[in-house]
Every structure is written in C-alpha cells, then in structure tokens.
C-alpha cells in the first residue's frame, strides 16, 4: 500500500506538472460519472489536461469515461472537472482512486461535487430520476483513509456526522424547486461491481437502508471529507433494482438513461455552483 510519504511525493510531481501546464486556481471540483461527461458543456474552458500526461495519475479503463481534467469557469466560479473517474473494479487501490481528489485539494479546491450513475432501490424512484445523496453506506472492502495518516491532511479518526454538506443540500433543494425538478434524496450504497446485483442482493441493500446502489463515489468522498472539503453529490437513477420486477439491464441502457437525464443534472449543478 502507498504510504503518505510516497503519496506526498507523487502529489508534488503531479501538481508541478499541472501548474506548469494550466495556470488556474479552481475552488470547486466536479467529478463526472458514467455517461455524464458532457455536463461541462456550459463551462468556459481555460485549459485541459489528459490524465495520461499527469505524472502518477491513474488512467481510466472504462470506455464511457473520458480521461481528462478540465479547468474553467462555470457561472463565474473557478472549477476543475474530472471527466472520467476510477473504480475499484478496474483494479485500482482506494488510495489511487482518491489521488485526483488529493490533487484537487492542493490546487485550491474547497468544495467537491460528485455525480454517478446508480441503480434505484427505493420503489418510489423512476429511471431517469436524480437523487441527491444525503448519506452513504460503504460496502466496498476498504477506503482511502486506511493505512498511515498524515495529520497535515486530516484527522486519523475522521468524524462522519455530516459528510454531505447540509447547507449545500438546502441550496440544491431550493434550486430544484425553482427549476421544477423532481429531486429525490437518499442513501447511496457503494459496492465493488463490476457485475450488477442479483435480485436477492437488491433486496438486501434495500433492507439495509439503501435508496440507490453504485460502484463509485464513496472512496473520493471519504478522501474529500478527510481533507475538509464540503461535499454535494448526486446519482442519476439509470435502472431500477426491484427484486420482484427484474429486467435485463445493459450498459447501453444505463448510458442512454444517463444521457437523457444529463441536461437536468447539468442545470441543477450549474445553479448550485453559482451559489456555492
Ligand atoms: N447496480 C450497481 N451499480 C450501478 C447500477 C446498478 O444497478 N446501475 C448503475 N450503476
């Protein structure tokens, strides 16, 4: 496992390269999930860097994810956008998955917005709904805080009474009301994937208190929370995991539903950014 001495060294290389390539200080970080890459269309771009070019940056192996950092302004706010993210099922360690979040912090990011595609567990949800994540259950076999701790980054025993920022949650509620958007709120459960769940598993995750299940987000969120970022997160419900009404679910249909819901999420995120 990478220790903090190694991580800090790698961060130094990555930050040096990024600052040399794009002179820009973002305040808000945005991580775009499956099929949500064009969420940044409303951004005034200042610079772009391919993940491949950044020293020690992981590279995305998933086709539905681009692999680049975008720098620019969204509604006048300086943002950095991760177009494409890393998943445990791709073989990365949790510390590797969290690396870009550590990079963002060192670039000046104070707030993080995370999006993903997820399966709906709450029977009140419909495909294409947007769910604001109000809390989570980590069903992944670890997180990036495991291992040694660097107290300069955050505490050894990170408190989790408010991982998802309550003010931001209120802001998103107000925006949704103004935009006449049906915004669900719920608990996100993260699993390893890459397979989707069996009917029995969907039933179990619902019983355990989940409203949506997906394969990402919690590792990045835990690193962001550890380093003191304020967090806002959304899932697009791309398929329903209803154990008594199972249908085949393909990546094509997940991407299609995500693409259809994207304009709604794009408008919501832009308006939230403006008020953050
Ligand atoms: N399960 C897990 N991850 C997912 C799903 C799902 O049903 N849909 C999109 N990501």
mmCIF file of C-alpha atoms and ligand atoms in Angstrom:
data_model
loop_
_atom_site.group_PDB
_atom_site.id
_atom_site.type_symbol
_atom_site.label_atom_id
_atom_site.label_comp_id
_atom_site.label_asym_id
_atom_site.label_seq_id
_atom_site.Cartn_x
_atom_site.Cartn_y
_atom_site.Cartn_z
ATOM 1 C CA UNK A 1 0.000 0.000 0.000
ATOM 2 C CA UNK A 2 1.160 3.532 -0.765
ATOM 3 C CA UNK A 3 2.119 5.434 2.375
ATOM 4 C CA UNK A 4 1.800 9.168 2.798
ATOM 5 C CA UNK A 5 5.486 9.819 2.116
ATOM 6 C CA UNK A 6 5.016 8.292 -1.343
ATOM 7 C CA UNK A 7 1.645 9.967 -1.894
ATOM 8 C CA UNK A 8 3.027 13.412 -0.979
ATOM 9 C CA UNK A 9 5.966 12.908 -3.342
ATOM 10 C CA UNK A 10 3.676 11.834 -6.186
ATOM 11 C CA UNK A 11 1.375 14.765 -5.492
ATOM 12 C CA UNK A 12 4.323 17.123 -5.755
ATOM 13 C CA UNK A 13 5.169 15.795 -9.247
ATOM 14 C CA UNK A 14 1.536 15.933 -10.380
ATOM 15 C CA UNK A 15 0.958 19.458 -9.031
ATOM 16 C CA UNK A 16 4.179 20.757 -10.554
ATOM 17 C CA UNK A 17 3.123 19.426 -13.975
ATOM 18 C CA UNK A 18 -0.445 20.727 -13.723
ATOM 19 C CA UNK A 19 0.568 24.218 -12.559
ATOM 20 C CA UNK A 20 3.151 24.438 -15.324
ATOM 21 C CA UNK A 21 0.535 23.440 -17.923
ATOM 22 C CA UNK A 22 -2.502 25.442 -16.769
ATOM 23 C CA UNK A 23 -2.159 28.493 -14.556
ATOM 24 C CA UNK A 24 -5.510 28.434 -12.802
ATOM 25 C CA UNK A 25 -6.811 28.189 -9.238
ATOM 26 C CA UNK A 26 -10.048 26.227 -9.010
ATOM 27 C CA UNK A 27 -12.245 26.499 -5.920
ATOM 28 C CA UNK A 28 -14.791 23.861 -6.791
ATOM 29 C CA UNK A 29 -14.044 20.335 -8.001
ATOM 30 C CA UNK A 30 -16.552 18.332 -10.014
ATOM 31 C CA UNK A 31 -16.329 14.590 -10.649
ATOM 32 C CA UNK A 32 -18.408 13.414 -13.574
ATOM 33 C CA UNK A 33 -19.655 9.848 -13.582
ATOM 34 C CA UNK A 34 -20.790 7.352 -16.199
ATOM 35 C CA UNK A 35 -22.209 8.991 -19.310
ATOM 36 C CA UNK A 36 -22.133 12.417 -17.671
ATOM 37 C CA UNK A 37 -19.057 13.703 -19.437
ATOM 38 C CA UNK A 38 -20.856 16.468 -21.349
ATOM 39 C CA UNK A 39 -22.080 18.022 -18.121
ATOM 40 C CA UNK A 40 -19.314 20.527 -18.677
ATOM 41 C CA UNK A 41 -20.763 21.954 -21.896
ATOM 42 C CA UNK A 42 -21.737 25.133 -20.076
ATOM 43 C CA UNK A 43 -18.186 25.721 -18.898
ATOM 44 C CA UNK A 44 -15.921 28.498 -20.201
ATOM 45 C CA UNK A 45 -12.802 26.443 -20.703
ATOM 46 C CA UNK A 46 -9.408 27.798 -19.667
ATOM 47 C CA UNK A 47 -7.351 24.628 -20.019
ATOM 48 C CA UNK A 48 -7.443 20.871 -20.483
ATOM 49 C CA UNK A 49 -5.047 18.140 -19.373
ATOM 50 C CA UNK A 50 -5.205 14.454 -20.303
ATOM 51 C CA UNK A 51 -4.880 12.117 -17.321
ATOM 52 C CA UNK A 52 -2.216 10.230 -19.279
ATOM 53 C CA UNK A 53 0.015 13.307 -19.220
ATOM 54 C CA UNK A 54 -0.139 13.914 -15.455
ATOM 55 C CA UNK A 55 2.635 12.154 -13.509
ATOM 56 C CA UNK A 56 1.253 9.326 -11.312
ATOM 57 C CA UNK A 57 -2.343 9.991 -12.320
ATOM 58 C CA UNK A 58 -4.355 6.809 -12.833
ATOM 59 C CA UNK A 59 -5.837 6.377 -16.334
ATOM 60 C CA UNK A 60 -9.440 5.428 -16.903
ATOM 61 C CA UNK A 61 -10.009 1.987 -18.419
ATOM 62 C CA UNK A 62 -13.756 2.430 -18.875
ATOM 63 C CA UNK A 63 -14.925 3.417 -22.362
ATOM 64 C CA UNK A 64 -17.856 5.505 -21.149
ATOM 65 C CA UNK A 65 -15.415 7.731 -19.268
ATOM 66 C CA UNK A 66 -13.136 10.280 -20.909
ATOM 67 C CA UNK A 67 -9.892 10.821 -19.075
ATOM 68 C CA UNK A 68 -9.107 14.477 -18.634
ATOM 69 C CA UNK A 69 -9.096 17.388 -16.243
ATOM 70 C CA UNK A 70 -10.915 20.478 -17.438
ATOM 71 C CA UNK A 71 -10.250 23.907 -15.955
ATOM 72 C CA UNK A 72 -12.514 26.882 -16.388
ATOM 73 C CA UNK A 73 -15.433 28.920 -15.141
ATOM 74 C CA UNK A 74 -18.931 27.667 -14.539
ATOM 75 C CA UNK A 75 -21.360 30.503 -13.808
ATOM 76 C CA UNK A 76 -18.357 32.652 -12.976
ATOM 77 C CA UNK A 77 -16.877 30.212 -10.446
ATOM 78 C CA UNK A 78 -13.428 28.708 -10.986
ATOM 79 C CA UNK A 79 -13.879 24.942 -11.306
ATOM 80 C CA UNK A 80 -11.846 21.879 -12.136
ATOM 81 C CA UNK A 81 -13.738 18.998 -13.648
ATOM 82 C CA UNK A 82 -12.717 15.353 -13.694
ATOM 83 C CA UNK A 83 -14.152 13.979 -16.903
ATOM 84 C CA UNK A 84 -13.898 10.328 -16.025
ATOM 85 C CA UNK A 85 -13.107 8.678 -12.726
ATOM 86 C CA UNK A 86 -11.555 5.496 -11.340
ATOM 87 C CA UNK A 87 -13.299 2.486 -9.887
ATOM 88 C CA UNK A 88 -12.237 -0.268 -7.545
ATOM 89 C CA UNK A 89 -13.394 -2.888 -10.080
ATOM 90 C CA UNK A 90 -10.783 -1.605 -12.541
ATOM 91 C CA UNK A 91 -8.120 -2.846 -10.149
ATOM 92 C CA UNK A 92 -7.114 0.439 -8.504
ATOM 93 C CA UNK A 93 -6.415 0.747 -4.809
ATOM 94 C CA UNK A 94 -8.548 3.138 -2.793
ATOM 95 C CA UNK A 95 -5.580 5.461 -2.415
ATOM 96 C CA UNK A 96 -5.131 5.536 -6.200
ATOM 97 C CA UNK A 97 -8.840 6.255 -6.673
ATOM 98 C CA UNK A 98 -8.514 9.152 -4.212
ATOM 99 C CA UNK A 99 -5.341 10.593 -5.770
ATOM 100 C CA UNK A 100 -7.161 13.093 -8.051
ATOM 101 C CA UNK A 101 -9.144 14.353 -5.045
ATOM 102 C CA UNK A 102 -5.884 14.981 -3.198
ATOM 103 C CA UNK A 103 -4.607 16.787 -6.303
ATOM 104 C CA UNK A 104 -7.711 18.993 -6.392
ATOM 105 C CA UNK A 105 -7.204 19.995 -2.758
ATOM 106 C CA UNK A 106 -3.658 21.079 -3.459
ATOM 107 C CA UNK A 107 -4.851 23.120 -6.420
ATOM 108 C CA UNK A 108 -7.110 25.066 -4.064
ATOM 109 C CA UNK A 109 -10.418 23.193 -4.183
ATOM 110 C CA UNK A 110 -12.609 23.721 -1.102
ATOM 111 C CA UNK A 111 -15.834 22.104 -2.306
ATOM 112 C CA UNK A 112 -16.484 18.932 -4.276
ATOM 113 C CA UNK A 113 -19.482 17.971 -6.384
ATOM 114 C CA UNK A 114 -19.717 14.283 -7.280
ATOM 115 C CA UNK A 115 -22.043 12.600 -9.732
ATOM 116 C CA UNK A 116 -22.611 8.988 -10.654
ATOM 117 C CA UNK A 117 -24.990 6.542 -12.271
ATOM 118 C CA UNK A 118 -26.725 4.205 -9.850
ATOM 119 C CA UNK A 119 -29.377 1.527 -9.612
ATOM 120 C CA UNK A 120 -32.539 2.557 -7.789
ATOM 121 C CA UNK A 121 -33.560 0.551 -4.730
ATOM 122 C CA UNK A 122 -36.319 2.827 -3.468
ATOM 123 C CA UNK A 123 -39.514 1.714 -5.230
ATOM 124 C CA UNK A 124 -40.726 5.334 -5.355
ATOM 125 C CA UNK A 125 -37.928 6.180 -7.787
ATOM 126 C CA UNK A 126 -38.130 6.017 -11.573
ATOM 127 C CA UNK A 127 -35.437 5.548 -14.185
ATOM 128 C CA UNK A 128 -34.015 8.961 -15.049
ATOM 129 C CA UNK A 129 -34.652 10.436 -11.595
ATOM 130 C CA UNK A 130 -31.912 12.430 -9.922
ATOM 131 C CA UNK A 131 -31.165 11.532 -6.318
ATOM 132 C CA UNK A 132 -29.224 13.851 -4.046
ATOM 133 C CA UNK A 133 -27.043 11.735 -1.755
ATOM 134 C CA UNK A 134 -27.734 12.700 1.856
ATOM 135 C CA UNK A 135 -25.687 9.884 3.409
ATOM 136 C CA UNK A 136 -23.985 6.673 2.392
ATOM 137 C CA UNK A 137 -23.172 3.095 3.334
ATOM 138 C CA UNK A 138 -19.752 1.859 2.307
ATOM 139 C CA UNK A 139 -19.982 -1.728 1.112
ATOM 140 C CA UNK A 140 -16.603 -1.566 -0.610
ATOM 141 C CA UNK A 141 -13.839 -3.590 1.042
ATOM 142 C CA UNK A 142 -11.954 -0.527 2.290
ATOM 143 C CA UNK A 143 -11.426 3.201 1.826
ATOM 144 C CA UNK A 144 -8.517 5.581 1.137
ATOM 145 C CA UNK A 145 -8.076 6.524 4.799
ATOM 146 C CA UNK A 146 -6.822 3.025 5.661
ATOM 147 C CA UNK A 147 -3.062 2.906 6.164
ATOM 148 C CA UNK A 148 -0.856 5.544 7.743
ATOM 149 C CA UNK A 149 -2.336 9.002 8.321
ATOM 150 C CA UNK A 150 -0.803 12.365 7.522
ATOM 151 C CA UNK A 151 -2.219 14.740 10.127
ATOM 152 C CA UNK A 152 -1.485 17.670 7.794
ATOM 153 C CA UNK A 153 -4.194 16.297 5.517
ATOM 154 C CA UNK A 154 -6.812 15.300 8.045
ATOM 155 C CA UNK A 155 -7.505 13.503 11.299
ATOM 156 C CA UNK A 156 -6.777 9.829 11.945
ATOM 157 C CA UNK A 157 -10.351 9.195 13.056
ATOM 158 C CA UNK A 158 -12.491 11.210 10.680
ATOM 159 C CA UNK A 159 -15.890 12.128 12.073
ATOM 160 C CA UNK A 160 -18.754 11.347 9.688
ATOM 161 C CA UNK A 161 -21.770 13.016 11.249
ATOM 162 C CA UNK A 162 -22.057 15.363 8.255
ATOM 163 C CA UNK A 163 -20.290 14.053 5.189
ATOM 164 C CA UNK A 164 -22.702 15.692 2.732
ATOM 165 C CA UNK A 165 -22.846 19.398 3.496
ATOM 166 C CA UNK A 166 -26.205 20.456 4.922
ATOM 167 C CA UNK A 167 -26.052 23.979 3.509
ATOM 168 C CA UNK A 168 -25.381 22.627 0.041
ATOM 169 C CA UNK A 169 -28.248 20.166 0.447
ATOM 170 C CA UNK A 170 -30.543 23.093 1.267
ATOM 171 C CA UNK A 171 -29.228 25.012 -1.733
ATOM 172 C CA UNK A 172 -29.868 22.073 -4.069
ATOM 173 C CA UNK A 173 -33.398 21.675 -2.677
ATOM 174 C CA UNK A 174 -34.105 25.351 -3.358
ATOM 175 C CA UNK A 175 -32.664 25.136 -6.878
ATOM 176 C CA UNK A 176 -34.709 22.003 -7.642
ATOM 177 C CA UNK A 177 -37.858 23.805 -6.533
ATOM 178 C CA UNK A 178 -37.076 26.782 -8.763
ATOM 179 C CA UNK A 179 -36.303 24.515 -11.696
ATOM 180 C CA UNK A 180 -39.425 22.404 -11.077
ATOM 181 C CA UNK A 181 -37.143 19.399 -10.913
ATOM 182 C CA UNK A 182 -38.184 16.250 -9.088
ATOM 183 C CA UNK A 183 -35.146 15.774 -6.873
ATOM 184 C CA UNK A 184 -35.084 12.573 -4.840
ATOM 185 C CA UNK A 185 -32.968 12.336 -1.707
ATOM 186 C CA UNK A 186 -31.492 9.175 -0.340
ATOM 187 C CA UNK A 187 -28.780 6.864 0.853
ATOM 188 C CA UNK A 188 -26.154 5.653 -1.611
ATOM 189 C CA UNK A 189 -24.574 2.236 -1.136
ATOM 190 C CA UNK A 190 -21.264 1.536 -2.861
ATOM 191 C CA UNK A 191 -20.377 -1.978 -3.989
ATOM 192 C CA UNK A 192 -17.402 -3.339 -5.917
ATOM 193 C CA UNK A 193 -19.194 -4.301 -9.143
ATOM 194 C CA UNK A 194 -18.451 -4.740 -11.977
ATOM 195 C CA UNK A 195 -21.449 -7.055 -12.077
ATOM 196 C CA UNK A 196 -24.851 -5.643 -11.293
ATOM 197 C CA UNK A 197 -26.738 -7.086 -8.337
ATOM 198 C CA UNK A 198 -28.830 -10.227 -8.107
ATOM 199 C CA UNK A 199 -32.463 -9.832 -7.067
ATOM 200 C CA UNK A 200 -31.517 -11.128 -3.615
ATOM 201 C CA UNK A 201 -28.764 -8.523 -3.312
ATOM 202 C CA UNK A 202 -31.029 -5.639 -4.362
ATOM 203 C CA UNK A 203 -33.492 -6.815 -1.693
ATOM 204 C CA UNK A 204 -30.740 -6.982 0.919
ATOM 205 C CA UNK A 205 -29.397 -3.498 0.096
ATOM 206 C CA UNK A 206 -32.900 -2.038 0.302
ATOM 207 C CA UNK A 207 -33.444 -3.777 3.663
ATOM 208 C CA UNK A 208 -30.140 -2.359 4.885
ATOM 209 C CA UNK A 209 -31.364 1.170 4.239
ATOM 210 C CA UNK A 210 -30.150 1.978 0.726
ATOM 211 C CA UNK A 211 -32.052 4.033 -1.829
ATOM 212 C CA UNK A 212 -29.519 3.586 -4.634
ATOM 213 C CA UNK A 213 -26.553 1.328 -5.320
ATOM 214 C CA UNK A 214 -23.483 2.035 -7.430
ATOM 215 C CA UNK A 215 -19.794 1.293 -7.877
ATOM 216 C CA UNK A 216 -18.088 4.585 -7.079
ATOM 217 C CA UNK A 217 -18.202 7.899 -5.213
ATOM 218 C CA UNK A 218 -17.592 6.810 -1.621
ATOM 219 C CA UNK A 219 -13.786 6.482 -1.988
ATOM 220 C CA UNK A 220 -13.498 10.005 -3.437
ATOM 221 C CA UNK A 221 -15.996 11.385 -0.941
ATOM 222 C CA UNK A 222 -14.101 9.883 2.003
ATOM 223 C CA UNK A 223 -10.822 11.469 0.872
ATOM 224 C CA UNK A 224 -12.561 14.814 0.272
ATOM 225 C CA UNK A 225 -14.214 14.663 3.687
ATOM 226 C CA UNK A 226 -10.946 13.715 5.373
ATOM 227 C CA UNK A 227 -9.255 16.780 3.863
ATOM 228 C CA UNK A 228 -12.079 19.103 4.893
ATOM 229 C CA UNK A 229 -13.886 19.662 1.589
ATOM 230 C CA UNK A 230 -17.581 20.480 1.597
ATOM 231 C CA UNK A 231 -19.413 17.867 -0.467
ATOM 232 C CA UNK A 232 -22.509 17.746 -2.656
ATOM 233 C CA UNK A 233 -23.346 14.531 -4.539
ATOM 234 C CA UNK A 234 -25.948 13.285 -6.987
ATOM 235 C CA UNK A 235 -26.872 9.948 -8.550
ATOM 236 C CA UNK A 236 -28.748 9.520 -11.777
ATOM 237 C CA UNK A 237 -31.005 6.514 -11.352
ATOM 238 C CA UNK A 238 -30.251 4.656 -14.558
ATOM 239 C CA UNK A 239 -32.051 1.393 -13.774
ATOM 240 C CA UNK A 240 -34.321 0.070 -11.081
ATOM 241 C CA UNK A 241 -33.199 -2.784 -8.849
ATOM 242 C CA UNK A 242 -36.597 -4.039 -7.794
ATOM 243 C CA UNK A 243 -36.192 -7.641 -6.686
ATOM 244 C CA UNK A 244 -39.745 -8.641 -7.620
ATOM 245 C CA UNK A 245 -39.622 -6.973 -11.028
ATOM 246 C CA UNK A 246 -36.221 -7.776 -12.524
ATOM 247 C CA UNK A 247 -35.361 -6.980 -16.142
ATOM 248 C CA UNK A 248 -32.128 -7.395 -18.067
ATOM 249 C CA UNK A 249 -30.011 -4.237 -17.727
ATOM 250 C CA UNK A 250 -27.329 -3.341 -20.252
ATOM 251 C CA UNK A 251 -24.585 -0.726 -20.172
ATOM 252 C CA UNK A 252 -26.213 0.717 -23.314
ATOM 253 C CA UNK A 253 -29.460 1.392 -21.487
ATOM 254 C CA UNK A 254 -27.570 2.777 -18.441
ATOM 255 C CA UNK A 255 -25.734 5.207 -20.742
ATOM 256 C CA UNK A 256 -28.912 6.124 -22.602
ATOM 257 C CA UNK A 257 -30.821 6.949 -19.408
ATOM 258 C CA UNK A 258 -27.821 8.866 -18.017
ATOM 259 C CA UNK A 259 -27.564 10.885 -21.245
ATOM 260 C CA UNK A 260 -31.287 11.683 -21.186
ATOM 261 C CA UNK A 261 -31.178 12.833 -17.571
ATOM 262 C CA UNK A 262 -27.948 14.768 -18.001
ATOM 263 C CA UNK A 263 -29.464 18.147 -19.026
ATOM 264 C CA UNK A 264 -31.474 18.177 -15.765
ATOM 265 C CA UNK A 265 -28.408 17.404 -13.685
ATOM 266 C CA UNK A 266 -26.334 19.900 -15.639
ATOM 267 C CA UNK A 267 -28.808 22.721 -14.896
ATOM 268 C CA UNK A 268 -29.018 21.707 -11.244
ATOM 269 C CA UNK A 269 -25.246 21.581 -10.772
ATOM 270 C CA UNK A 270 -24.674 24.882 -12.594
ATOM 271 C CA UNK A 271 -27.204 26.689 -10.401
ATOM 272 C CA UNK A 272 -25.735 25.116 -7.257
ATOM 273 C CA UNK A 273 -22.194 26.117 -8.270
ATOM 274 C CA UNK A 274 -23.357 29.696 -8.698
ATOM 275 C CA UNK A 275 -24.446 29.741 -5.035
ATOM 276 C CA UNK A 276 -21.564 27.810 -3.505
HETATM 277 N N1 LIG B 1 -26.033 -1.532 -9.576
HETATM 278 C C1 LIG B 1 -24.775 -1.110 -9.325
HETATM 279 N N2 LIG B 1 -24.243 -0.104 -9.978
HETATM 280 C C2 LIG B 1 -24.956 0.519 -10.906
HETATM 281 C C3 LIG B 1 -26.256 0.126 -11.207
HETATM 282 C C4 LIG B 1 -26.820 -0.965 -10.507
HETATM 283 O O1 LIG B 1 -27.980 -1.382 -10.724
HETATM 284 N N3 LIG B 1 -26.709 0.952 -12.186
HETATM 285 C C5 LIG B 1 -25.714 1.815 -12.465
HETATM 286 N N4 LIG B 1 -24.653 1.565 -11.688
#
